[in-house]
Short mmCIF file of C-alpha atoms (C1' of nucleotides) in Angstrom, two decimals:
data_model
loop_
_atom_site.label_atom_id
_atom_site.label_comp_id
_atom_site.label_asym_id
_atom_site.label_seq_id
_atom_site.Cartn_x
_atom_site.Cartn_y
_atom_site.Cartn_z
CA MET A 18 32.29 -2.91 -12.32
CA LEU A 19 35.62 -4.51 -13.25
CA LEU A 20 37.39 -2.42 -10.62
CA ALA A 21 34.81 -3.38 -8.02
CA LEU A 22 35.16 -7.10 -8.75
CA ILE A 23 38.96 -6.89 -8.68
CA SER A 24 38.97 -4.91 -5.45
CA GLN A 25 37.00 -7.69 -3.71
CA GLU A 26 39.91 -9.99 -4.46
CA PRO A 27 42.50 -10.31 -7.22
CA ARG A 28 40.97 -11.92 -10.28
CA SER A 29 41.93 -13.01 -13.77
CA GLY A 30 40.11 -12.01 -16.94
CA TYR A 31 38.75 -15.50 -17.24
CA GLU A 32 37.37 -15.48 -13.70
CA ILE A 33 35.68 -12.17 -14.38
CA ARG A 34 34.16 -13.56 -17.53
CA LYS A 35 32.79 -16.49 -15.59
CA ILE A 36 31.22 -14.18 -13.04
CA LEU A 37 29.60 -12.28 -15.89
CA VAL A 38 27.92 -15.38 -17.27
CA THR A 39 26.91 -17.09 -14.04
CA THR A 40 25.44 -14.18 -12.07
CA PRO A 41 22.74 -11.58 -12.76
CA MET A 42 25.54 -9.33 -13.98
CA ALA A 43 25.18 -11.35 -17.18
CA HIS A 44 23.69 -8.09 -18.34
CA TYR A 45 27.22 -6.94 -19.12
CA SER A 46 29.31 -8.32 -21.94
CA ASP A 47 31.63 -11.19 -21.20
CA SER A 48 33.28 -11.21 -24.60
CA PRO A 49 37.07 -11.57 -24.48
CA GLY A 50 37.30 -8.67 -26.92
CA SER A 51 35.88 -6.36 -24.28
CA ILE A 52 37.30 -7.79 -21.04
CA TYR A 53 40.96 -8.32 -21.87
CA PRO A 54 41.57 -4.95 -23.56
CA ALA A 55 39.70 -3.22 -20.71
CA LEU A 56 41.96 -4.85 -18.13
CA LYS A 57 45.04 -3.74 -20.06
CA ARG A 58 43.75 -0.19 -20.29
CA MET A 59 43.11 -0.17 -16.56
CA GLU A 60 46.61 -1.43 -15.96
CA LYS A 61 48.06 1.28 -18.20
CA ARG A 62 46.12 3.85 -16.15
CA GLY A 63 47.52 2.44 -12.93
CA LEU A 64 44.19 1.27 -11.54
CA VAL A 65 45.18 -2.40 -11.39
CA ARG A 66 48.41 -4.36 -11.34
CA SER A 67 48.83 -7.76 -12.96
CA GLU A 68 50.82 -10.69 -11.69
CA GLU A 69 51.60 -13.62 -13.94
CA GLU A 70 51.01 -16.99 -12.38
CA SER A 71 52.05 -20.30 -13.83
CA VAL A 72 50.44 -23.67 -13.17
CA GLY A 73 52.42 -26.15 -15.22
CA GLN A 74 52.79 -24.68 -18.71
CA ARG A 75 49.61 -22.71 -18.29
CA LYS A 76 49.78 -18.98 -17.63
CA ARG A 77 47.25 -16.67 -16.12
CA GLN A 78 47.26 -12.96 -15.42
CA ARG A 79 45.73 -12.14 -12.09
CA TYR A 80 44.84 -8.49 -11.58
CA ALA A 81 44.88 -6.73 -8.22
CA CYS A 82 43.55 -3.30 -7.33
CA THR A 83 46.15 -0.58 -6.66
CA ARG A 84 45.76 2.28 -4.18
CA LYS A 85 44.88 4.52 -7.11
CA GLY A 86 42.34 1.94 -8.28
CA ASN A 87 40.73 1.73 -4.88
CA SER A 88 40.38 5.46 -4.65
CA ALA A 89 38.91 5.66 -8.18
CA LEU A 90 36.44 2.96 -7.17
CA LYS A 91 35.47 4.88 -4.06
CA GLN A 92 34.99 8.08 -6.08
CA TRP A 93 32.66 6.20 -8.40
CA LEU A 94 30.70 4.75 -5.50
CA ILE A 95 30.18 8.03 -3.64
CA LYS A 96 29.60 10.18 -6.72
CA PRO A 97 26.45 12.25 -6.10
CA VAL A 98 23.29 10.89 -7.70
CA ASN A 99 21.92 13.22 -10.33
CA ARG A 100 18.71 13.43 -12.27
CA ALA A 101 20.24 12.34 -15.56
CA ASP A 102 21.59 9.12 -14.04
CA VAL A 103 18.18 8.31 -12.57
CA MET A 104 16.61 8.80 -15.98
CA TYR A 105 19.17 7.17 -18.23
CA ASN A 106 21.47 5.02 -16.12
CA LEU A 107 19.37 3.58 -13.34
CA ASP A 108 21.00 0.21 -13.90
CA GLU A 109 24.40 1.67 -13.22
CA LEU A 110 23.14 3.27 -10.01
CA LEU A 111 21.88 -0.09 -8.77
CA LEU A 112 25.17 -1.69 -9.80
CA ARG A 113 27.01 0.92 -7.74
CA PHE A 114 24.75 0.20 -4.80
CA ALA A 115 25.47 -3.51 -5.05
CA PHE A 116 29.15 -2.80 -4.48
CA MET A 117 28.74 -0.42 -1.54
CA GLN A 118 29.62 -2.94 1.18
CA ALA A 119 32.96 -1.15 1.60
CA LEU A 120 31.28 2.21 2.23
CA SER A 121 30.10 3.51 5.58
CA ARG A 122 26.44 3.20 6.51
CA ARG A 123 26.22 7.00 6.36
CA GLU A 124 27.52 7.15 2.78
CA THR A 125 25.24 4.36 1.63
CA LEU A 126 22.20 5.99 3.25
CA ALA A 127 23.10 9.32 1.63
CA PHE A 128 23.10 7.60 -1.75
CA LEU A 129 19.68 6.08 -1.08
CA ALA A 130 18.24 9.39 0.12
CA ASP A 131 19.44 11.11 -3.06
CA LEU A 132 18.12 8.32 -5.20
CA GLU A 133 14.74 8.44 -3.51
CA GLN A 134 14.46 12.18 -3.95
CA HIS A 135 15.35 12.15 -7.64
CA LEU A 136 13.08 9.18 -8.32
CA GLU A 137 10.19 10.96 -6.62
CA ARG A 138 10.62 14.05 -8.75
CA HIS A 139 11.09 12.03 -11.88
CA VAL A 140 7.90 10.06 -11.32
CA ILE A 141 5.98 13.28 -10.69
CA GLU A 142 7.24 14.82 -13.92
CA LEU A 143 6.61 11.69 -15.94
CA LYS A 144 3.03 11.63 -14.68
CA LYS A 145 2.56 15.29 -15.45
CA PHE A 146 3.84 14.77 -18.98
CA PHE A 147 1.71 11.67 -19.37
CA ALA A 148 -1.47 13.41 -18.23
CA GLY A 149 -0.99 15.98 -20.98
CA VAL A 150 -0.47 13.55 -23.84
CA LYS A 151 -2.22 10.32 -23.00
CA LYS A 152 -5.49 11.11 -24.73
CA ALA A 153 -3.64 11.66 -28.00
CA MET A 154 -1.62 8.46 -27.73
CA PRO A 155 -2.39 5.10 -29.33
CA ILE A 156 -3.16 2.39 -26.80
CA THR A 157 0.21 0.65 -27.09
CA GLY A 158 2.07 3.92 -26.57
CA ARG A 159 -0.08 4.66 -23.55
CA LEU A 160 0.53 1.26 -22.04
CA ALA A 161 4.28 1.49 -22.71
CA MET A 162 4.43 4.81 -20.88
CA GLU A 163 2.57 3.28 -17.95
CA SER A 164 5.09 0.48 -17.88
CA GLY A 165 7.92 3.00 -17.62
CA ILE A 166 6.24 4.92 -14.83
CA GLU A 167 5.45 1.75 -12.89
CA SER A 168 9.05 0.59 -13.16
CA TYR A 169 10.28 3.81 -11.63
CA GLU A 170 7.64 3.55 -8.92
CA ALA A 171 8.77 0.02 -8.11
CA THR A 172 12.35 1.21 -7.74
CA LEU A 173 11.16 4.10 -5.60
CA ARG A 174 9.34 1.74 -3.24
CA TRP A 175 12.46 -0.39 -3.10
CA ALA A 176 14.65 2.62 -2.25
CA ARG A 177 12.39 3.53 0.65
CA ARG A 178 12.40 0.00 1.98
CA ALA A 179 16.17 -0.32 1.53
CA LYS A 180 16.68 2.90 3.49
CA LYS A 181 14.65 1.57 6.41
CA GLU A 182 16.31 -1.81 6.30
CA LEU A 183 19.81 -0.37 6.23
CA ALA A 184 19.07 2.18 8.94
CA SER A 185 17.80 -0.52 11.27
CA VAL A 186 20.86 -2.77 11.01
CA MET B 9 13.24 3.73 -33.25
CA LEU B 10 14.26 6.14 -36.01
CA LEU B 11 12.42 4.04 -38.56
CA ALA B 12 9.34 3.92 -36.36
CA LEU B 13 9.29 7.69 -35.89
CA ILE B 14 9.79 8.30 -39.60
CA SER B 15 7.10 5.82 -40.55
CA GLN B 16 4.55 7.73 -38.46
CA GLU B 17 5.17 10.72 -40.69
CA PRO B 18 8.13 12.09 -42.65
CA ARG B 19 10.53 13.86 -40.31
CA SER B 20 13.80 15.76 -40.43
CA GLY B 21 16.82 14.98 -38.28
CA TYR B 22 16.18 18.08 -36.26
CA GLU B 23 12.58 17.10 -35.55
CA ILE B 24 13.70 13.69 -34.43
CA ARG B 25 16.26 15.26 -32.12
CA LYS B 26 13.54 17.44 -30.61
CA ILE B 27 11.35 14.41 -29.98
CA LEU B 28 14.29 12.76 -28.26
CA VAL B 29 14.73 15.62 -25.81
CA THR B 30 11.09 16.44 -25.10
CA THR B 31 9.62 12.97 -24.57
CA PRO B 32 10.46 10.01 -22.34
CA MET B 33 12.51 8.69 -25.24
CA ALA B 34 15.12 11.13 -23.95
CA HIS B 35 16.75 7.91 -22.92
CA TYR B 36 18.26 7.70 -26.39
CA SER B 37 20.99 9.98 -27.63
CA ASP B 38 19.96 13.12 -29.47
CA SER B 39 23.48 14.11 -30.47
CA PRO B 40 23.81 15.26 -34.09
CA GLY B 41 26.82 12.99 -34.40
CA SER B 42 24.56 9.98 -33.96
CA ILE B 43 21.32 11.06 -35.64
CA TYR B 44 22.51 12.52 -38.93
CA PRO B 45 24.95 9.74 -39.83
CA ALA B 46 22.33 7.15 -38.86
CA LEU B 47 19.78 8.73 -41.21
CA LYS B 48 22.31 8.69 -44.04
CA ARG B 49 23.11 5.06 -43.42
CA MET B 50 19.42 4.23 -43.46
CA GLU B 51 19.04 6.09 -46.73
CA LYS B 52 21.98 4.22 -48.23
CA ARG B 53 20.31 0.96 -47.22
CA GLY B 54 17.10 2.04 -48.86
CA LEU B 55 15.02 2.17 -45.68
CA VAL B 56 14.23 5.87 -45.97
CA ARG B 57 14.17 8.45 -48.74
CA SER B 58 15.08 12.11 -48.21
CA GLU B 59 13.47 15.10 -49.81
CA GLU B 60 15.13 18.48 -49.63
CA GLU B 61 12.80 21.30 -48.71
CA SER B 62 13.63 24.98 -48.87
CA VAL B 63 12.05 27.74 -46.81
CA GLY B 64 13.80 30.91 -47.92
CA GLN B 65 17.52 30.18 -47.92
CA ARG B 66 17.12 27.54 -45.29
CA LYS B 67 17.30 23.88 -46.23
CA ARG B 68 16.00 20.86 -44.49
CA GLN B 69 16.13 17.18 -45.29
CA ARG B 70 12.87 15.44 -44.57
CA TYR B 71 13.05 11.66 -44.47
CA ALA B 72 10.18 9.37 -45.43
CA CYS B 73 9.89 5.63 -44.95
CA THR B 74 10.19 3.49 -48.09
CA ARG B 75 8.36 0.20 -48.69
CA LYS B 76 11.55 -1.59 -47.73
CA GLY B 77 11.79 0.53 -44.59
CA ASN B 78 8.23 -0.24 -43.61
CA SER B 79 8.77 -3.93 -44.02
CA ALA B 80 12.02 -3.81 -42.00
CA LEU B 81 10.11 -1.94 -39.28
CA LYS B 82 7.40 -4.58 -39.27
CA GLN B 83 9.98 -7.36 -39.05
CA TRP B 84 11.50 -5.65 -36.03
CA LEU B 85 8.11 -5.24 -34.38
CA ILE B 86 6.94 -8.82 -34.82
CA LYS B 87 10.31 -10.46 -34.11
CA PRO B 88 9.74 -13.24 -31.57
CA VAL B 89 10.54 -12.33 -27.97
CA ASN B 90 13.39 -14.39 -26.60
CA ARG B 91 14.87 -14.96 -23.18
CA ALA B 92 18.04 -12.94 -23.87
CA ASP B 93 16.05 -9.85 -24.84
CA VAL B 94 13.98 -10.09 -21.68
CA MET B 95 17.16 -10.28 -19.63
CA TYR B 96 19.33 -7.74 -21.41
CA ASN B 97 17.15 -5.55 -23.60
CA LEU B 98 13.86 -5.14 -21.81
CA ASP B 99 13.90 -1.44 -22.66
CA GLU B 100 14.02 -2.24 -26.34
CA LEU B 101 11.08 -4.64 -25.99
CA LEU B 102 9.00 -1.92 -24.38
CA LEU B 103 10.08 0.52 -27.07
CA ARG B 104 8.93 -1.96 -29.69
CA PHE B 105 5.62 -2.32 -27.91
CA ALA B 106 5.15 1.44 -27.87
CA PHE B 107 5.26 1.46 -31.67
CA MET B 108 2.89 -1.45 -32.25
CA GLN B 109 -0.16 0.65 -33.12
CA ALA B 110 0.29 -0.40 -36.75
CA LEU B 111 0.17 -4.10 -35.87
CA SER B 112 -2.94 -6.23 -35.58
CA ARG B 113 -4.42 -6.91 -32.17
CA ARG B 114 -3.46 -10.55 -32.62
CA GLU B 115 0.20 -9.76 -33.26
CA THR B 116 0.38 -7.38 -30.32
CA LEU B 117 -1.23 -9.90 -27.99
CA ALA B 118 1.16 -12.60 -29.18
CA PHE B 119 4.06 -10.32 -28.24
CA LEU B 120 2.62 -9.73 -24.77
CA ALA B 121 1.97 -13.44 -24.23
CA ASP B 122 5.58 -14.25 -25.13
CA LEU B 123 6.86 -11.46 -22.95
CA GLU B 124 4.78 -12.63 -20.01
CA GLN B 125 5.99 -16.18 -20.35
CA HIS B 126 9.67 -15.27 -20.53
CA LEU B 127 9.37 -12.80 -17.67
CA GLU B 128 7.72 -15.45 -15.52
CA ARG B 129 10.50 -17.93 -16.11
CA HIS B 130 13.15 -15.31 -15.62
CA VAL B 131 11.74 -14.21 -12.28
CA ILE B 132 11.56 -17.82 -11.13
CA GLU B 133 15.18 -18.44 -12.06
CA LEU B 134 16.38 -15.21 -10.50
CA LYS B 135 14.64 -16.17 -7.25
CA LYS B 136 16.12 -19.65 -7.34
CA PHE B 137 19.61 -18.21 -7.84
CA PHE B 138 19.01 -15.62 -5.14
CA ALA B 139 17.83 -18.19 -2.61
CA GLY B 140 21.11 -20.05 -3.04
CA VAL B 141 23.42 -17.09 -2.57
CA LYS B 142 21.66 -14.54 -0.44
CA LYS B 143 23.06 -15.68 2.87
CA ALA B 144 26.60 -15.19 1.59
CA MET B 145 25.92 -11.73 0.16
CA PRO B 146 26.63 -8.38 1.81
CA ILE B 147 23.49 -6.42 2.59
CA THR B 148 23.85 -3.96 -0.29
CA GLY B 149 24.33 -6.79 -2.76
CA ARG B 150 21.28 -8.53 -1.38
CA LEU B 151 19.15 -5.41 -1.62
CA ALA B 152 20.38 -4.69 -5.14
CA MET B 153 19.34 -8.18 -6.24
CA GLU B 154 15.94 -7.66 -4.69
CA SER B 155 15.58 -4.44 -6.62
CA GLY B 156 16.28 -6.28 -9.86
CA ILE B 157 13.77 -9.01 -9.09
CA GLU B 158 11.10 -6.51 -8.10
CA SER B 159 11.60 -4.55 -11.32
CA TYR B 160 11.00 -7.65 -13.38
CA GLU B 161 7.96 -8.48 -11.26
CA ALA B 162 6.57 -5.00 -11.83
CA THR B 163 6.97 -5.43 -15.58
CA LEU B 164 5.36 -8.86 -15.38
CA ARG B 165 2.32 -7.43 -13.59
CA TRP B 166 2.16 -4.74 -16.24
CA ALA B 167 2.30 -7.29 -19.07
CA ARG B 168 -0.63 -9.21 -17.58
CA ARG B 169 -2.67 -6.06 -17.18
CA ALA B 170 -1.79 -4.85 -20.67
CA LYS B 171 -2.91 -8.18 -22.13
CA LYS B 172 -6.30 -7.90 -20.45
CA GLU B 173 -6.72 -4.29 -21.40
CA LEU B 174 -5.84 -4.89 -25.03
CA ALA B 175 -7.99 -7.99 -25.28
CA SER B 176 -11.01 -6.10 -23.97
CA VAL B 177 -10.84 -3.23 -26.47
"C1'" DT C 5 22.00 44.32 -32.59
"C1'" DA C 6 22.89 40.51 -29.72
"C1'" DT C 7 21.16 36.11 -28.49
"C1'" DA C 8 18.50 32.09 -29.10
"C1'" DT C 9 16.90 28.76 -32.04
"C1'" DC C 10 16.69 26.39 -36.57
"C1'" DA C 11 19.21 23.04 -39.15
"C1'" DT C 12 22.88 20.16 -40.66
"C1'" DG C 13 26.94 18.53 -40.63
"C1'" DT C 14 32.34 16.71 -39.88
"C1'" DA C 15 36.63 14.83 -37.40
"C1'" DA C 16 39.13 12.53 -33.72
"C1'" DT C 17 38.91 9.21 -30.51
"C1'" DG C 18 37.59 5.25 -28.07
"C1'" DC C 19 35.57 1.15 -27.55
"C1'" DG C 20 32.27 -2.82 -28.19
"C1'" DT C 21 31.09 -6.68 -31.22
"C1'" DT C 22 32.10 -10.40 -33.98
"C1'" DA C 23 35.00 -13.60 -35.57
"C1'" DC C 24 39.19 -15.83 -35.64
"C1'" DA C 25 43.20 -17.95 -33.40
"C1'" DT C 26 46.22 -20.58 -30.24
"C1'" DG C 27 47.76 -23.80 -26.96
"C1'" DA C 28 47.20 -26.34 -22.33
"C1'" DT C 29 44.64 -29.37 -19.52
"C1'" DT C 30 40.76 -32.13 -18.02
"C1'" DT C 31 36.92 -35.32 -18.78
"C1'" DA C 32 34.10 -38.80 -21.28
"C1'" DT D 11 41.46 -39.99 -28.24
"C1'" DA D 12 37.90 -36.71 -29.01
"C1'" DA D 13 35.54 -33.07 -26.90
"C1'" DA D 14 35.05 -29.77 -23.42
"C1'" DT D 15 37.01 -26.37 -20.70
"C1'" DC D 16 40.85 -23.33 -19.23
"C1'" DA D 17 43.02 -19.11 -20.58
"C1'" DT D 18 44.32 -15.27 -23.33
"C1'" DG D 19 44.53 -12.83 -26.96
"C1'" DT D 20 44.17 -10.04 -31.97
"C1'" DA D 21 41.94 -7.77 -36.21
"C1'" DA D 22 38.21 -5.74 -38.88
"C1'" DC D 23 34.36 -3.18 -38.58
"C1'" DG D 24 30.88 -0.16 -37.07
"C1'" DC D 25 29.25 3.27 -34.44
"C1'" DA D 26 28.61 6.55 -30.37
"C1'" DT D 27 30.56 10.42 -28.06
"C1'" DT D 28 32.57 14.77 -27.89
"C1'" DA D 29 33.79 18.78 -29.75
"C1'" DC D 30 33.95 21.83 -33.36
"C1'" DA D 31 31.89 24.33 -37.28
"C1'" DT D 32 28.67 26.88 -40.29
"C1'" DG D 33 25.06 29.76 -41.75
"C1'" DA D 34 19.99 31.19 -41.61
"C1'" DT D 35 16.23 33.13 -39.19
"C1'" DA D 36 13.54 34.63 -35.25
"C1'" DT D 37 13.24 37.17 -30.93
"C1'" DA D 38 14.52 40.38 -27.16
#
DNA sequence: TATATCATGTAATGCGTTACATGATTTA
DNA sequence: TAAATCATGTAACGCATTACATGATATA
């Protein structure tokens, strides 16, 4: 996510932190103890390059994406969708999707097709599992499972709609 | 979650790991490097008590919930729902709900009422934010935001249904 | 008799969280 | 002139991940 934000335009740690508190990405930690060390690690790995600016006495480090950083970002974006990610990291998949403006329509649609397919299978298996155990479950457990299944179904409906919408643009 | 599983009935680390791979809780890590140290920490804190069993040469540690553990579990379950949890830890809230069979109907309904209220407000604020920025967003960003909003709406619908269902039992 | 499963662990590494810290500049 | 905001960091602590390791028992 940091790479994606920096690749949109060069940004400082503080600007990134502000984005993290003022947008729905608030989900992710904006603590200085996570952001600043992460930026330094990325710089050490050659993914970003920092330039020191000075306004009066005040200094700020603005980070820009390197060629290597851009290609790492692209690899992350086009990484094939797998079952495990759909089950455990759906949030990350949607985050990736949010940053796909730089990808081709074809690549973005391929991602959505994969996502749809894995979601479909996952919902089917969840329902199969649920059918086998629901009679033995306490009511709160049963309802919680239904909530999980319905969330996946909502995302599945969204994926289908997103595919149509993107294809028609 | 470990406490909740152990409070249902005494369990060994290995049994807990099996539950984590064979149920929708697969979400959470089943690695021995997380489970076994966590159980030891919980024992050190007096939340669980281990009994060593022997079947032939083979040993197993079975952990049982102590009084202190049961009360910590209950505190976790009845903890008031806040806005931040709805935004960042919705999964944990649903996990808590899944283990509420030991709570009174009143306590469980109070949880759902809180959840519903916070979800409602959150959806309203997300939509307000979205209305202000959607024209400036690239299509994938826009769609990703819609996915987020729709997920929360699906959970909100579920919470309302769950409330009715629980109240009618 | 080889392989799978039962069962429990440890060690290295990395990183997030929390809390603390500093100094510049803007706003009330 | 006090408080808020800009801006960037460090240190202690805890814990998850990954990989490695061990030995018993069941199954093919």
